[in-house]
Amino acid sequence: GIIKAQLLTSNNELLAEYFQSPRTTTTEESQAPATFHPRGHVFHWRSIEVFEPIVYQGSVVGQLMIQVSLAMVNHTLIRYVQIGFIGFLIYALLVLLIARRLQRMITDPIHSLAQSMQQISEDQDYSLRVQKQSNDELGLLFDGFNSMLEELERRDLALRENKSHLDYLAYHDPLTKLANRLLFNDRLEHSMVRAKRLISRIAILFIDMDRFKHINDSLGHDVGDRVLCTVAERLQSQVR
């Protein structure tokens, strides 16, 4: 509201004055002496002073000054600042929550992928697969990793099969599929150590084929090979 009003002459003489009733305002602005000012306004922290000249027949004969309180405006501005600050805090909190959510959406799948890679590396188990969690770029990464595991699993299986086949060829005769001398020596050494530890005995059975050379010379090596295979099958059927 209006705090003070003054009516001045052009000689800066005070003709009339109004103060807010009751007169309780003690601010420097309200207690300042009357001064003639050009047309316009002056801002203070708690009030604004408006100066309007009084013109009569083209001449300035006086001036009207009205001082208006800015308490309501200041109060409103402070409330707006408070509301804006609270809104900023809420907005910052929402941004933080969304950022943490987005971070977890990105870091959790990557962390899961890293754990799976470590487990596969330690266990050498290429049959494991990582669980795809989305269809975005991370999902494509998981698909590529699973495809790589499938290829590694196929190669590992092929290597195991080749190694098993090579081990079999190293200890067995390729024609009769019976154990060769290398496997015989290994089993014999193992049996001798076991017999010594248990204070027991072992027996070795030696089997020879008479006139086998005659079969090869008269009937050919193909027939001799079939004879060897037949004897091998009969021997295998009689032992464990």
PDB file of C-alpha atoms in Angstrom:
ATOM      1  CA  GLY A   1       0.000   0.000   0.000  1.00  0.00           C
ATOM      2  CA  ILE A   2       0.887   3.718   0.022  1.00  0.00           C
ATOM      3  CA  ILE A   3       3.397   4.595   2.737  1.00  0.00           C
ATOM      4  CA  LYS A   4       3.727   8.313   2.132  1.00  0.00           C
ATOM      5  CA  ALA A   5       2.540  11.040  -0.248  1.00  0.00           C
ATOM      6  CA  GLN A   6       3.919  14.575  -0.568  1.00  0.00           C
ATOM      7  CA  LEU A   7       2.840  17.624  -2.547  1.00  0.00           C
ATOM      8  CA  LEU A   8       5.678  20.063  -3.271  1.00  0.00           C
ATOM      9  CA  THR A   9       5.926  23.407  -4.974  1.00  0.00           C
ATOM     10  CA  SER A  10       8.451  24.159  -7.669  1.00  0.00           C
ATOM     11  CA  ASN A  11      10.526  25.862  -4.938  1.00  0.00           C
ATOM     12  CA  ASN A  12      10.714  22.583  -3.039  1.00  0.00           C
ATOM     13  CA  GLU A  13       8.281  23.754  -0.363  1.00  0.00           C
ATOM     14  CA  LEU A  14       6.085  21.115   1.234  1.00  0.00           C
ATOM     15  CA  LEU A  15       2.398  21.948   0.781  1.00  0.00           C
ATOM     16  CA  ALA A  16       0.832  18.734   2.010  1.00  0.00           C
ATOM     17  CA  GLU A  17       1.981  15.388   3.318  1.00  0.00           C
ATOM     18  CA  TYR A  18       0.341  12.016   3.986  1.00  0.00           C
ATOM     19  CA  PHE A  19       1.656   9.142   6.042  1.00  0.00           C
ATOM     20  CA  GLN A  20       0.212   5.672   6.377  1.00  0.00           C
ATOM     21  CA  SER A  21      -2.082   5.555   9.414  1.00  0.00           C
ATOM     22  CA  PRO A  22      -1.035   4.724  12.021  1.00  0.00           C
ATOM     23  CA  ARG A  23       2.380   6.334  11.392  1.00  0.00           C
ATOM     24  CA  THR A  24       4.637   3.451  12.383  1.00  0.00           C
ATOM     25  CA  THR A  25       7.054   3.427   9.449  1.00  0.00           C
ATOM     26  CA  THR A  26      10.569   4.312  10.513  1.00  0.00           C
ATOM     27  CA  THR A  27      12.550   3.389   7.426  1.00  0.00           C
ATOM     28  CA  GLU A  28      15.104   5.797   5.995  1.00  0.00           C
ATOM     29  CA  GLU A  29      13.077   6.092   2.790  1.00  0.00           C
ATOM     30  CA  SER A  30       9.945   7.200   4.613  1.00  0.00           C
ATOM     31  CA  GLN A  31      11.810   9.623   6.889  1.00  0.00           C
ATOM     32  CA  ALA A  32      13.835  11.269   4.085  1.00  0.00           C
ATOM     33  CA  PRO A  33      13.173  15.022   3.662  1.00  0.00           C
ATOM     34  CA  ALA A  34      11.088  16.266   0.762  1.00  0.00           C
ATOM     35  CA  THR A  35      13.165  16.834  -2.340  1.00  0.00           C
ATOM     36  CA  PHE A  36      12.114  17.937  -5.781  1.00  0.00           C
ATOM     37  CA  HIS A  37      12.934  15.245  -8.374  1.00  0.00           C
ATOM     38  CA  PRO A  38      12.470  15.012 -12.119  1.00  0.00           C
ATOM     39  CA  ARG A  39       9.660  12.939 -13.427  1.00  0.00           C
ATOM     40  CA  GLY A  40      10.235   9.187 -12.874  1.00  0.00           C
ATOM     41  CA  HIS A  41      10.642   6.717 -10.052  1.00  0.00           C
ATOM     42  CA  VAL A  42      13.268   5.560  -7.564  1.00  0.00           C
ATOM     43  CA  PHE A  43      13.538   2.013  -6.259  1.00  0.00           C
ATOM     44  CA  HIS A  44      14.470   1.204  -2.669  1.00  0.00           C
ATOM     45  CA  TRP A  45      14.747  -2.193  -0.982  1.00  0.00           C
ATOM     46  CA  ARG A  46      11.338  -1.970   0.696  1.00  0.00           C
ATOM     47  CA  SER A  47       9.555   0.697  -1.369  1.00  0.00           C
ATOM     48  CA  ILE A  48       9.356   2.618  -4.622  1.00  0.00           C
ATOM     49  CA  GLU A  49       8.936   6.368  -4.970  1.00  0.00           C
ATOM     50  CA  VAL A  50       7.025   7.745  -7.963  1.00  0.00           C
ATOM     51  CA  PHE A  51       7.496  11.435  -8.915  1.00  0.00           C
ATOM     52  CA  GLU A  52       4.921  13.184 -11.118  1.00  0.00           C
ATOM     53  CA  PRO A  53       5.144  16.915 -11.984  1.00  0.00           C
ATOM     54  CA  ILE A  54       2.103  19.191 -11.695  1.00  0.00           C
ATOM     55  CA  VAL A  55       1.769  21.358 -14.813  1.00  0.00           C
ATOM     56  CA  TYR A  56      -0.367  24.491 -15.023  1.00  0.00           C
ATOM     57  CA  GLN A  57      -0.590  26.454 -18.273  1.00  0.00           C
ATOM     58  CA  GLY A  58       2.540  24.822 -19.584  1.00  0.00           C
ATOM     59  CA  SER A  59       4.634  25.471 -16.495  1.00  0.00           C
ATOM     60  CA  VAL A  60       5.639  23.097 -13.730  1.00  0.00           C
ATOM     61  CA  VAL A  61       4.153  24.502 -10.552  1.00  0.00           C
ATOM     62  CA  GLY A  62       4.713  21.550  -8.263  1.00  0.00           C
ATOM     63  CA  GLN A  63       5.303  17.829  -7.850  1.00  0.00           C
ATOM     64  CA  LEU A  64       3.443  14.886  -6.402  1.00  0.00           C
ATOM     65  CA  MET A  65       5.491  12.127  -4.765  1.00  0.00           C
ATOM     66  CA  ILE A  66       3.931   8.832  -3.784  1.00  0.00           C
ATOM     67  CA  GLN A  67       5.899   6.167  -1.900  1.00  0.00           C
ATOM     68  CA  VAL A  68       4.489   2.645  -2.241  1.00  0.00           C
ATOM     69  CA  SER A  69       5.520  -0.320  -0.089  1.00  0.00           C
ATOM     70  CA  LEU A  70       7.135  -3.312  -1.812  1.00  0.00           C
ATOM     71  CA  ALA A  71       6.620  -5.651   1.141  1.00  0.00           C
ATOM     72  CA  MET A  72       3.973  -7.677  -0.675  1.00  0.00           C
ATOM     73  CA  VAL A  73       6.096  -7.810  -3.834  1.00  0.00           C
ATOM     74  CA  ASN A  74       9.189  -8.828  -1.861  1.00  0.00           C
ATOM     75  CA  HIS A  75       7.232 -11.451   0.020  1.00  0.00           C
ATOM     76  CA  THR A  76       5.883 -12.815  -3.254  1.00  0.00           C
ATOM     77  CA  LEU A  77       9.362 -12.849  -4.799  1.00  0.00           C
ATOM     78  CA  ILE A  78      10.782 -14.671  -1.773  1.00  0.00           C
ATOM     79  CA  ARG A  79       8.011 -17.246  -2.014  1.00  0.00           C
ATOM     80  CA  TYR A  80       8.715 -17.677  -5.713  1.00  0.00           C
ATOM     81  CA  VAL A  81      12.423 -18.118  -4.954  1.00  0.00           C
ATOM     82  CA  GLN A  82      11.617 -20.683  -2.274  1.00  0.00           C
ATOM     83  CA  ILE A  83       9.242 -22.531  -4.571  1.00  0.00           C
ATOM     84  CA  GLY A  84      11.832 -22.407  -7.348  1.00  0.00           C
ATOM     85  CA  PHE A  85      14.534 -23.723  -5.019  1.00  0.00           C
ATOM     86  CA  ILE A  86      12.300 -26.560  -3.830  1.00  0.00           C
ATOM     87  CA  GLY A  87      11.391 -27.313  -7.434  1.00  0.00           C
ATOM     88  CA  PHE A  88      15.077 -27.335  -8.352  1.00  0.00           C
ATOM     89  CA  LEU A  89      15.824 -29.783  -5.515  1.00  0.00           C
ATOM     90  CA  ILE A  90      12.981 -32.060  -6.627  1.00  0.00           C
ATOM     91  CA  TYR A  91      14.162 -31.849 -10.241  1.00  0.00           C
ATOM     92  CA  ALA A  92      17.765 -32.603  -9.204  1.00  0.00           C
ATOM     93  CA  LEU A  93      16.567 -35.575  -7.143  1.00  0.00           C
ATOM     94  CA  LEU A  94      14.549 -36.907 -10.070  1.00  0.00           C
ATOM     95  CA  VAL A  95      17.521 -36.456 -12.397  1.00  0.00           C
ATOM     96  CA  LEU A  96      19.743 -38.300  -9.908  1.00  0.00           C
ATOM     97  CA  LEU A  97      17.271 -41.172  -9.598  1.00  0.00           C
ATOM     98  CA  ILE A  98      16.863 -41.434 -13.362  1.00  0.00           C
ATOM     99  CA  ALA A  99      20.629 -41.286 -13.863  1.00  0.00           C
ATOM    100  CA  ARG A 100      21.196 -44.046 -11.307  1.00  0.00           C
ATOM    101  CA  ARG A 101      18.463 -46.106 -12.936  1.00  0.00           C
ATOM    102  CA  LEU A 102      20.011 -45.665 -16.367  1.00  0.00           C
ATOM    103  CA  GLN A 103      23.445 -46.424 -14.943  1.00  0.00           C
ATOM    104  CA  ARG A 104      22.182 -49.668 -13.432  1.00  0.00           C
ATOM    105  CA  MET A 105      20.518 -50.576 -16.719  1.00  0.00           C
ATOM    106  CA  ILE A 106      23.924 -50.284 -18.380  1.00  0.00           C
ATOM    107  CA  THR A 107      26.360 -51.411 -15.688  1.00  0.00           C
ATOM    108  CA  ASP A 108      24.403 -54.394 -14.316  1.00  0.00           C
ATOM    109  CA  PRO A 109      24.369 -56.328 -17.631  1.00  0.00           C
ATOM    110  CA  ILE A 110      28.046 -55.510 -18.209  1.00  0.00           C
ATOM    111  CA  HIS A 111      28.893 -56.648 -14.668  1.00  0.00           C
ATOM    112  CA  SER A 112      26.941 -59.869 -15.248  1.00  0.00           C
ATOM    113  CA  LEU A 113      28.805 -60.388 -18.538  1.00  0.00           C
ATOM    114  CA  ALA A 114      32.162 -59.844 -16.800  1.00  0.00           C
ATOM    115  CA  GLN A 115      31.276 -62.390 -14.099  1.00  0.00           C
ATOM    116  CA  SER A 116      30.253 -64.942 -16.739  1.00  0.00           C
ATOM    117  CA  MET A 117      33.502 -64.382 -18.636  1.00  0.00           C
ATOM    118  CA  GLN A 118      35.521 -64.899 -15.448  1.00  0.00           C
ATOM    119  CA  GLN A 119      33.618 -68.092 -14.590  1.00  0.00           C
ATOM    120  CA  ILE A 120      34.070 -69.481 -18.102  1.00  0.00           C
ATOM    121  CA  SER A 121      37.760 -68.595 -18.024  1.00  0.00           C
ATOM    122  CA  GLU A 122      38.271 -70.339 -14.687  1.00  0.00           C
ATOM    123  CA  ASP A 123      36.156 -73.452 -15.381  1.00  0.00           C
ATOM    124  CA  GLN A 124      36.969 -73.754 -19.110  1.00  0.00           C
ATOM    125  CA  ASP A 125      33.299 -74.625 -19.569  1.00  0.00           C
ATOM    126  CA  TYR A 126      32.229 -73.264 -22.945  1.00  0.00           C
ATOM    127  CA  SER A 127      28.729 -74.733 -22.649  1.00  0.00           C
ATOM    128  CA  LEU A 128      27.663 -71.868 -20.391  1.00  0.00           C
ATOM    129  CA  ARG A 129      25.592 -69.035 -21.854  1.00  0.00           C
ATOM    130  CA  VAL A 130      24.920 -65.498 -20.648  1.00  0.00           C
ATOM    131  CA  GLN A 131      21.308 -64.453 -20.144  1.00  0.00           C
ATOM    132  CA  LYS A 132      20.208 -61.750 -22.575  1.00  0.00           C
ATOM    133  CA  GLN A 133      18.398 -58.950 -20.734  1.00  0.00           C
ATOM    134  CA  SER A 134      17.409 -56.533 -23.505  1.00  0.00           C
ATOM    135  CA  ASN A 135      17.168 -56.126 -27.274  1.00  0.00           C
ATOM    136  CA  ASP A 136      19.337 -53.010 -27.558  1.00  0.00           C
ATOM    137  CA  GLU A 137      23.075 -52.674 -28.216  1.00  0.00           C
ATOM    138  CA  LEU A 138      23.836 -54.598 -25.019  1.00  0.00           C
ATOM    139  CA  GLY A 139      21.577 -57.379 -26.254  1.00  0.00           C
ATOM    140  CA  LEU A 140      23.579 -57.541 -29.487  1.00  0.00           C
ATOM    141  CA  LEU A 141      26.753 -57.739 -27.386  1.00  0.00           C
ATOM    142  CA  PHE A 142      25.310 -60.676 -25.430  1.00  0.00           C
ATOM    143  CA  ASP A 143      24.265 -62.413 -28.672  1.00  0.00           C
ATOM    144  CA  GLY A 144      27.770 -61.975 -30.066  1.00  0.00           C
ATOM    145  CA  PHE A 145      29.311 -63.332 -26.863  1.00  0.00           C
ATOM    146  CA  ASN A 146      27.021 -66.384 -26.917  1.00  0.00           C
ATOM    147  CA  SER A 147      27.866 -66.989 -30.594  1.00  0.00           C
ATOM    148  CA  MET A 148      31.549 -66.863 -29.704  1.00  0.00           C
ATOM    149  CA  LEU A 149      30.935 -69.382 -26.897  1.00  0.00           C
ATOM    150  CA  GLU A 150      29.150 -71.715 -29.333  1.00  0.00           C
ATOM    151  CA  GLU A 151      32.112 -71.573 -31.697  1.00  0.00           C
ATOM    152  CA  LEU A 152      34.567 -72.153 -28.839  1.00  0.00           C
ATOM    153  CA  GLU A 153      32.457 -75.071 -27.610  1.00  0.00           C
ATOM    154  CA  ARG A 154      32.500 -76.685 -31.063  1.00  0.00           C
ATOM    155  CA  ARG A 155      36.259 -76.255 -31.351  1.00  0.00           C
ATOM    156  CA  ASP A 156      36.846 -77.526 -27.832  1.00  0.00           C
ATOM    157  CA  LEU A 157      34.692 -80.588 -28.523  1.00  0.00           C
ATOM    158  CA  ALA A 158      36.585 -81.244 -31.750  1.00  0.00           C
ATOM    159  CA  LEU A 159      39.913 -80.927 -29.939  1.00  0.00           C
ATOM    160  CA  ARG A 160      38.757 -83.319 -27.228  1.00  0.00           C
ATOM    161  CA  GLU A 161      37.580 -85.827 -29.812  1.00  0.00           C
ATOM    162  CA  ASN A 162      40.856 -85.547 -31.722  1.00  0.00           C
ATOM    163  CA  LYS A 163      42.858 -85.925 -28.532  1.00  0.00           C
ATOM    164  CA  SER A 164      40.787 -88.942 -27.518  1.00  0.00           C
ATOM    165  CA  HIS A 165      41.299 -90.460 -30.961  1.00  0.00           C
ATOM    166  CA  LEU A 166      45.045 -89.797 -30.862  1.00  0.00           C
ATOM    167  CA  ASP A 167      45.287 -91.294 -27.372  1.00  0.00           C
ATOM    168  CA  TYR A 168      43.432 -94.370 -28.600  1.00  0.00           C
ATOM    169  CA  LEU A 169      45.748 -94.744 -31.597  1.00  0.00           C
ATOM    170  CA  ALA A 170      48.768 -94.326 -29.339  1.00  0.00           C
ATOM    171  CA  TYR A 171      47.744 -97.267 -27.115  1.00  0.00           C
ATOM    172  CA  HIS A 172      45.882 -99.566 -29.540  1.00  0.00           C
ATOM    173  CA  ASP A 173      46.657-101.462 -32.712  1.00  0.00           C
ATOM    174  CA  PRO A 174      44.822 -99.790 -35.610  1.00  0.00           C
ATOM    175  CA  LEU A 175      43.934-103.153 -37.210  1.00  0.00           C
ATOM    176  CA  THR A 176      42.784-105.347 -34.348  1.00  0.00           C
ATOM    177  CA  LYS A 177      41.876-102.554 -31.909  1.00  0.00           C
ATOM    178  CA  LEU A 178      43.760-104.488 -29.228  1.00  0.00           C
ATOM    179  CA  ALA A 179      46.102-102.805 -26.741  1.00  0.00           C
ATOM    180  CA  ASN A 180      49.604-102.386 -28.151  1.00  0.00           C
ATOM    181  CA  ARG A 181      52.947-102.799 -26.426  1.00  0.00           C
ATOM    182  CA  LEU A 182      52.933 -99.256 -25.027  1.00  0.00           C
ATOM    183  CA  LEU A 183      49.641 -99.807 -23.203  1.00  0.00           C
ATOM    184  CA  PHE A 184      50.764-103.287 -22.162  1.00  0.00           C
ATOM    185  CA  ASN A 185      53.914-101.889 -20.538  1.00  0.00           C
ATOM    186  CA  ASP A 186      51.913 -99.162 -18.773  1.00  0.00           C
ATOM    187  CA  ARG A 187      49.357-101.649 -17.392  1.00  0.00           C
ATOM    188  CA  LEU A 188      52.081-104.102 -16.461  1.00  0.00           C
ATOM    189  CA  GLU A 189      54.008-101.459 -14.515  1.00  0.00           C
ATOM    190  CA  HIS A 190      50.849-100.373 -12.747  1.00  0.00           C
ATOM    191  CA  SER A 191      49.958-103.971 -11.847  1.00  0.00           C
ATOM    192  CA  MET A 192      53.455-104.669 -10.542  1.00  0.00           C
ATOM    193  CA  VAL A 193      53.339-101.585  -8.281  1.00  0.00           C
ATOM    194  CA  ARG A 194      49.924-102.576  -6.996  1.00  0.00           C
ATOM    195  CA  ALA A 195      51.013-106.174  -6.384  1.00  0.00           C
ATOM    196  CA  LYS A 196      54.078-104.969  -4.487  1.00  0.00           C
ATOM    197  CA  ARG A 197      51.972-102.670  -2.333  1.00  0.00           C
ATOM    198  CA  LEU A 198      49.393-105.400  -1.571  1.00  0.00           C
ATOM    199  CA  ILE A 199      52.012-108.160  -1.333  1.00  0.00           C
ATOM    200  CA  SER A 200      50.276-110.211  -4.019  1.00  0.00           C
ATOM    201  CA  ARG A 201      51.137-111.796  -7.352  1.00  0.00           C
ATOM    202  CA  ILE A 202      50.325-111.218 -10.972  1.00  0.00           C
ATOM    203  CA  ALA A 203      50.275-113.576 -13.965  1.00  0.00           C
ATOM    204  CA  ILE A 204      51.069-112.893 -17.615  1.00  0.00           C
ATOM    205  CA  LEU A 205      49.507-115.056 -20.365  1.00  0.00           C
ATOM    206  CA  PHE A 206      51.447-115.225 -23.632  1.00  0.00           C
ATOM    207  CA  ILE A 207      49.474-116.367 -26.721  1.00  0.00           C
ATOM    208  CA  ASP A 208      51.111-117.090 -30.066  1.00  0.00           C
ATOM    209  CA  MET A 209      49.616-118.070 -33.430  1.00  0.00           C
ATOM    210  CA  ASP A 210      51.323-120.974 -35.171  1.00  0.00           C
ATOM    211  CA  ARG A 211      51.964-120.874 -38.925  1.00  0.00           C
ATOM    212  CA  PHE A 212      50.633-117.321 -39.282  1.00  0.00           C
ATOM    213  CA  LYS A 213      53.444-116.526 -41.677  1.00  0.00           C
ATOM    214  CA  HIS A 214      52.297-119.395 -43.847  1.00  0.00           C
ATOM    215  CA  ILE A 215      48.799-117.836 -44.031  1.00  0.00           C
ATOM    216  CA  ASN A 216      50.239-114.501 -45.164  1.00  0.00           C
ATOM    217  CA  ASP A 217      52.524-116.125 -47.725  1.00  0.00           C
ATOM    218  CA  SER A 218      49.942-118.513 -49.188  1.00  0.00           C
ATOM    219  CA  LEU A 219      46.659-116.625 -48.888  1.00  0.00           C
ATOM    220  CA  GLY A 220      47.846-113.005 -48.830  1.00  0.00           C
ATOM    221  CA  HIS A 221      48.014-110.283 -46.258  1.00  0.00           C
ATOM    222  CA  ASP A 222      44.335-109.406 -46.549  1.00  0.00           C
ATOM    223  CA  VAL A 223      43.365-112.869 -45.374  1.00  0.00           C
ATOM    224  CA  GLY A 224      46.030-112.658 -42.653  1.00  0.00           C
ATOM    225  CA  ASP A 225      44.514-109.349 -41.460  1.00  0.00           C
ATOM    226  CA  ARG A 226      41.054-110.896 -41.293  1.00  0.00           C
ATOM    227  CA  VAL A 227      42.441-113.818 -39.290  1.00  0.00           C
ATOM    228  CA  LEU A 228      44.041-111.388 -36.838  1.00  0.00           C
ATOM    229  CA  CYS A 229      40.791-109.441 -36.483  1.00  0.00           C
ATOM    230  CA  THR A 230      38.811-112.654 -35.886  1.00  0.00           C
ATOM    231  CA  VAL A 231      41.247-113.788 -33.198  1.00  0.00           C
ATOM    232  CA  ALA A 232      41.124-110.332 -31.619  1.00  0.00           C
ATOM    233  CA  GLU A 233      37.321-110.386 -31.475  1.00  0.00           C
ATOM    234  CA  ARG A 234      37.342-113.800 -29.813  1.00  0.00           C
ATOM    235  CA  LEU A 235      39.901-112.671 -27.264  1.00  0.00           C
ATOM    236  CA  GLN A 236      37.932-109.522 -26.467  1.00  0.00           C
ATOM    237  CA  SER A 237      34.770-111.574 -25.973  1.00  0.00           C
ATOM    238  CA  GLN A 238      36.511-113.707 -23.336  1.00  0.00           C
ATOM    239  CA  VAL A 239      38.045-110.958 -21.210  1.00  0.00           C
ATOM    240  CA  ARG A 240      36.767-107.911 -19.451  1.00  0.00           C
TER     241      ARG A 240
END
